[in-house]
PDB file of C-alpha atoms in Angstrom:
ATOM      1  CA  ALA A 194     158.391 -76.857  56.005  1.00  0.00           C
ATOM      2  CA  GLN A 195     158.859 -79.888  58.499  1.00  0.00           C
ATOM      3  CA  GLN A 196     161.780 -81.822  58.676  1.00  0.00           C
ATOM      4  CA  PRO A 197     161.527 -85.268  56.666  1.00  0.00           C
ATOM      5  CA  GLY A 198     160.321 -88.016  58.766  1.00  0.00           C
ATOM      6  CA  THR A 199     158.652 -85.962  61.564  1.00  0.00           C
ATOM      7  CA  PRO A 200     154.953 -86.514  62.029  1.00  0.00           C
ATOM      8  CA  LEU A 201     152.446 -84.329  60.530  1.00  0.00           C
ATOM      9  CA  SER A 202     151.049 -81.638  62.684  1.00  0.00           C
ATOM     10  CA  ASP A 203     147.354 -81.690  63.886  1.00  0.00           C
ATOM     11  CA  GLN A 204     146.237 -79.504  60.971  1.00  0.00           C
ATOM     12  CA  GLU A 205     148.160 -81.692  58.518  1.00  0.00           C
ATOM     13  CA  TYR A 206     146.599 -84.871  60.007  1.00  0.00           C
ATOM     14  CA  ARG A 207     143.101 -83.438  59.195  1.00  0.00           C
ATOM     15  CA  GLN A 208     143.887 -82.597  55.767  1.00  0.00           C
ATOM     16  CA  PHE A 209     145.359 -85.745  55.154  1.00  0.00           C
ATOM     17  CA  PHE A 210     142.478 -88.013  56.547  1.00  0.00           C
ATOM     18  CA  ARG A 211     139.982 -85.516  55.072  1.00  0.00           C
ATOM     19  CA  SER A 212     141.029 -86.249  51.863  1.00  0.00           C
ATOM     20  CA  LEU A 213     141.308 -90.114  52.337  1.00  0.00           C
ATOM     21  CA  ARG A 214     137.667 -89.963  53.633  1.00  0.00           C
ATOM     22  CA  THR A 215     136.303 -88.092  50.712  1.00  0.00           C
ATOM     23  CA  ALA A 216     138.410 -90.123  48.231  1.00  0.00           C
ATOM     24  CA  HIS A 217     136.773 -93.597  50.250  1.00  0.00           C
ATOM     25  CA  ARG A 218     133.130 -91.949  49.899  1.00  0.00           C
ATOM     26  CA  ALA A 219     133.610 -91.385  46.292  1.00  0.00           C
ATOM     27  CA  SER A 220     134.572 -94.977  45.685  1.00  0.00           C
ATOM     28  CA  THR A 221     131.788 -96.175  47.904  1.00  0.00           C
ATOM     29  CA  VAL A 222     129.363 -94.306  45.734  1.00  0.00           C
ATOM     30  CA  CYS A 223     131.336 -95.746  42.343  1.00  0.00           C
ATOM     31  CA  LEU A 224     131.028 -99.105  43.905  1.00  0.00           C
ATOM     32  CA  PHE A 225     126.977 -98.571  44.429  1.00  0.00           C
ATOM     33  CA  ARG A 226     127.292 -97.021  40.952  1.00  0.00           C
ATOM     34  CA  ALA A 227     128.692-100.155  39.542  1.00  0.00           C
ATOM     35  CA  LEU A 228     126.046-102.628  41.251  1.00  0.00           C
ATOM     36  CA  TYR A 229     122.893-101.026  41.070  1.00  0.00           C
ATOM     37  CA  GLY A 230     123.214 -98.680  37.954  1.00  0.00           C
ATOM     38  CA  CYS A 231     122.751 -94.680  37.095  1.00  0.00           C
ATOM     39  CA  GLN A 232     118.988 -95.069  37.268  1.00  0.00           C
ATOM     40  CA  ASN A 233     119.168 -96.228  41.067  1.00  0.00           C
ATOM     41  CA  PRO A 234     117.168 -93.366  42.882  1.00  0.00           C
ATOM     42  CA  LEU A 235     120.090 -92.868  45.281  1.00  0.00           C
ATOM     43  CA  VAL A 236     122.708 -92.600  42.272  1.00  0.00           C
ATOM     44  CA  ARG A 237     120.229 -90.292  40.548  1.00  0.00           C
ATOM     45  CA  ARG A 238     120.071 -88.196  43.758  1.00  0.00           C
ATOM     46  CA  LEU A 239     124.124 -88.174  43.886  1.00  0.00           C
ATOM     47  CA  ASP A 240     124.490 -86.985  40.275  1.00  0.00           C
ATOM     48  CA  GLU A 241     121.712 -84.511  40.886  1.00  0.00           C
ATOM     49  CA  TYR A 242     123.722 -82.835  43.730  1.00  0.00           C
ATOM     50  CA  GLU A 243     126.741 -82.690  41.922  1.00  0.00           C
ATOM     51  CA  ASN A 244     125.117 -80.950  38.936  1.00  0.00           C
ATOM     52  CA  HIS A 245     123.063 -78.659  40.940  1.00  0.00           C
ATOM     53  CA  GLY A 246     119.883 -80.337  40.681  1.00  0.00           C
ATOM     54  CA  VAL A 247     120.078 -81.365  36.859  1.00  0.00           C
ATOM     55  CA  ILE A 248     121.863 -84.293  35.571  1.00  0.00           C
ATOM     56  CA  PRO A 249     123.020 -83.180  32.456  1.00  0.00           C
ATOM     57  CA  GLU A 250     121.223 -84.964  29.161  1.00  0.00           C
ATOM     58  CA  GLY A 251     122.774 -85.975  25.873  1.00  0.00           C
ATOM     59  CA  PRO A 252     126.933 -85.711  25.196  1.00  0.00           C
ATOM     60  CA  ILE A 253     128.756 -84.556  27.847  1.00  0.00           C
ATOM     61  CA  CYS A 254     132.221 -82.683  26.708  1.00  0.00           C
ATOM     62  CA  SER A 255     135.154 -82.692  29.185  1.00  0.00           C
ATOM     63  CA  GLU A 256     138.917 -81.410  29.205  1.00  0.00           C
ATOM     64  CA  LEU A 257     140.463 -84.621  29.401  1.00  0.00           C
ATOM     65  CA  PRO A 258     143.157 -85.779  27.331  1.00  0.00           C
ATOM     66  CA  GLY A 259     142.235 -88.189  24.630  1.00  0.00           C
ATOM     67  CA  THR A 260     138.727 -88.639  25.956  1.00  0.00           C
ATOM     68  CA  PRO A 261     137.139 -85.271  25.360  1.00  0.00           C
ATOM     69  CA  PHE A 262     133.659 -86.978  24.783  1.00  0.00           C
ATOM     70  CA  PHE A 263     130.967 -88.927  26.664  1.00  0.00           C
ATOM     71  CA  PRO A 264     127.563 -90.114  25.305  1.00  0.00           C
ATOM     72  CA  ASP A 265     125.917 -89.310  28.558  1.00  0.00           C
ATOM     73  CA  PHE A 266     126.597 -88.394  32.317  1.00  0.00           C
ATOM     74  CA  CYS A 267     126.202 -91.814  33.292  1.00  0.00           C
ATOM     75  CA  ALA A 268     129.151 -93.018  30.907  1.00  0.00           C
ATOM     76  CA  PHE A 269     131.239 -89.957  32.367  1.00  0.00           C
ATOM     77  CA  SER A 270     130.970 -91.043  35.889  1.00  0.00           C
ATOM     78  CA  PHE A 271     131.573 -94.625  34.973  1.00  0.00           C
ATOM     79  CA  TYR A 272     134.712 -93.458  33.551  1.00  0.00           C
ATOM     80  CA  ARG A 273     135.759 -91.915  36.537  1.00  0.00           C
ATOM     81  CA  CYS A 274     135.132 -94.735  38.627  1.00  0.00           C
ATOM     82  CA  THR A 275     136.739 -96.924  36.335  1.00  0.00           C
ATOM     83  CA  ARG A 276     139.980 -94.765  36.251  1.00  0.00           C
ATOM     84  CA  LYS A 277     139.670 -93.786  39.974  1.00  0.00           C
ATOM     85  CA  ARG A 278     139.783 -90.226  38.816  1.00  0.00           C
ATOM     86  CA  TYR A 279     136.888 -89.609  41.203  1.00  0.00           C
ATOM     87  CA  PHE A 280     136.832 -85.582  41.109  1.00  0.00           C
ATOM     88  CA  ILE A 281     137.382 -84.811  37.533  1.00  0.00           C
ATOM     89  CA  LYS A 282     134.662 -82.241  36.140  1.00  0.00           C
ATOM     90  CA  VAL A 283     132.855 -81.859  32.970  1.00  0.00           C
TER      91      VAL A 283
END
């Protein structure tokens, strides 16, 4: 464990900035989704990539307390974006 107030190690900096870049990318995709919608070809490709090539159809169930059901993957994705909970899975 590092002493409080000391700088991060090189490895810790890499991990710190890796997570920031990932969240930044996710928020950029959310902005794109909000501007162009789920039917945009790029958004659809990203959704397919996230789901191993197939966007789930129909109702989506999640393990989120209080919000277990979404009418479709698009609604689930918008929920993640509006709540800034980018990495929640179904």
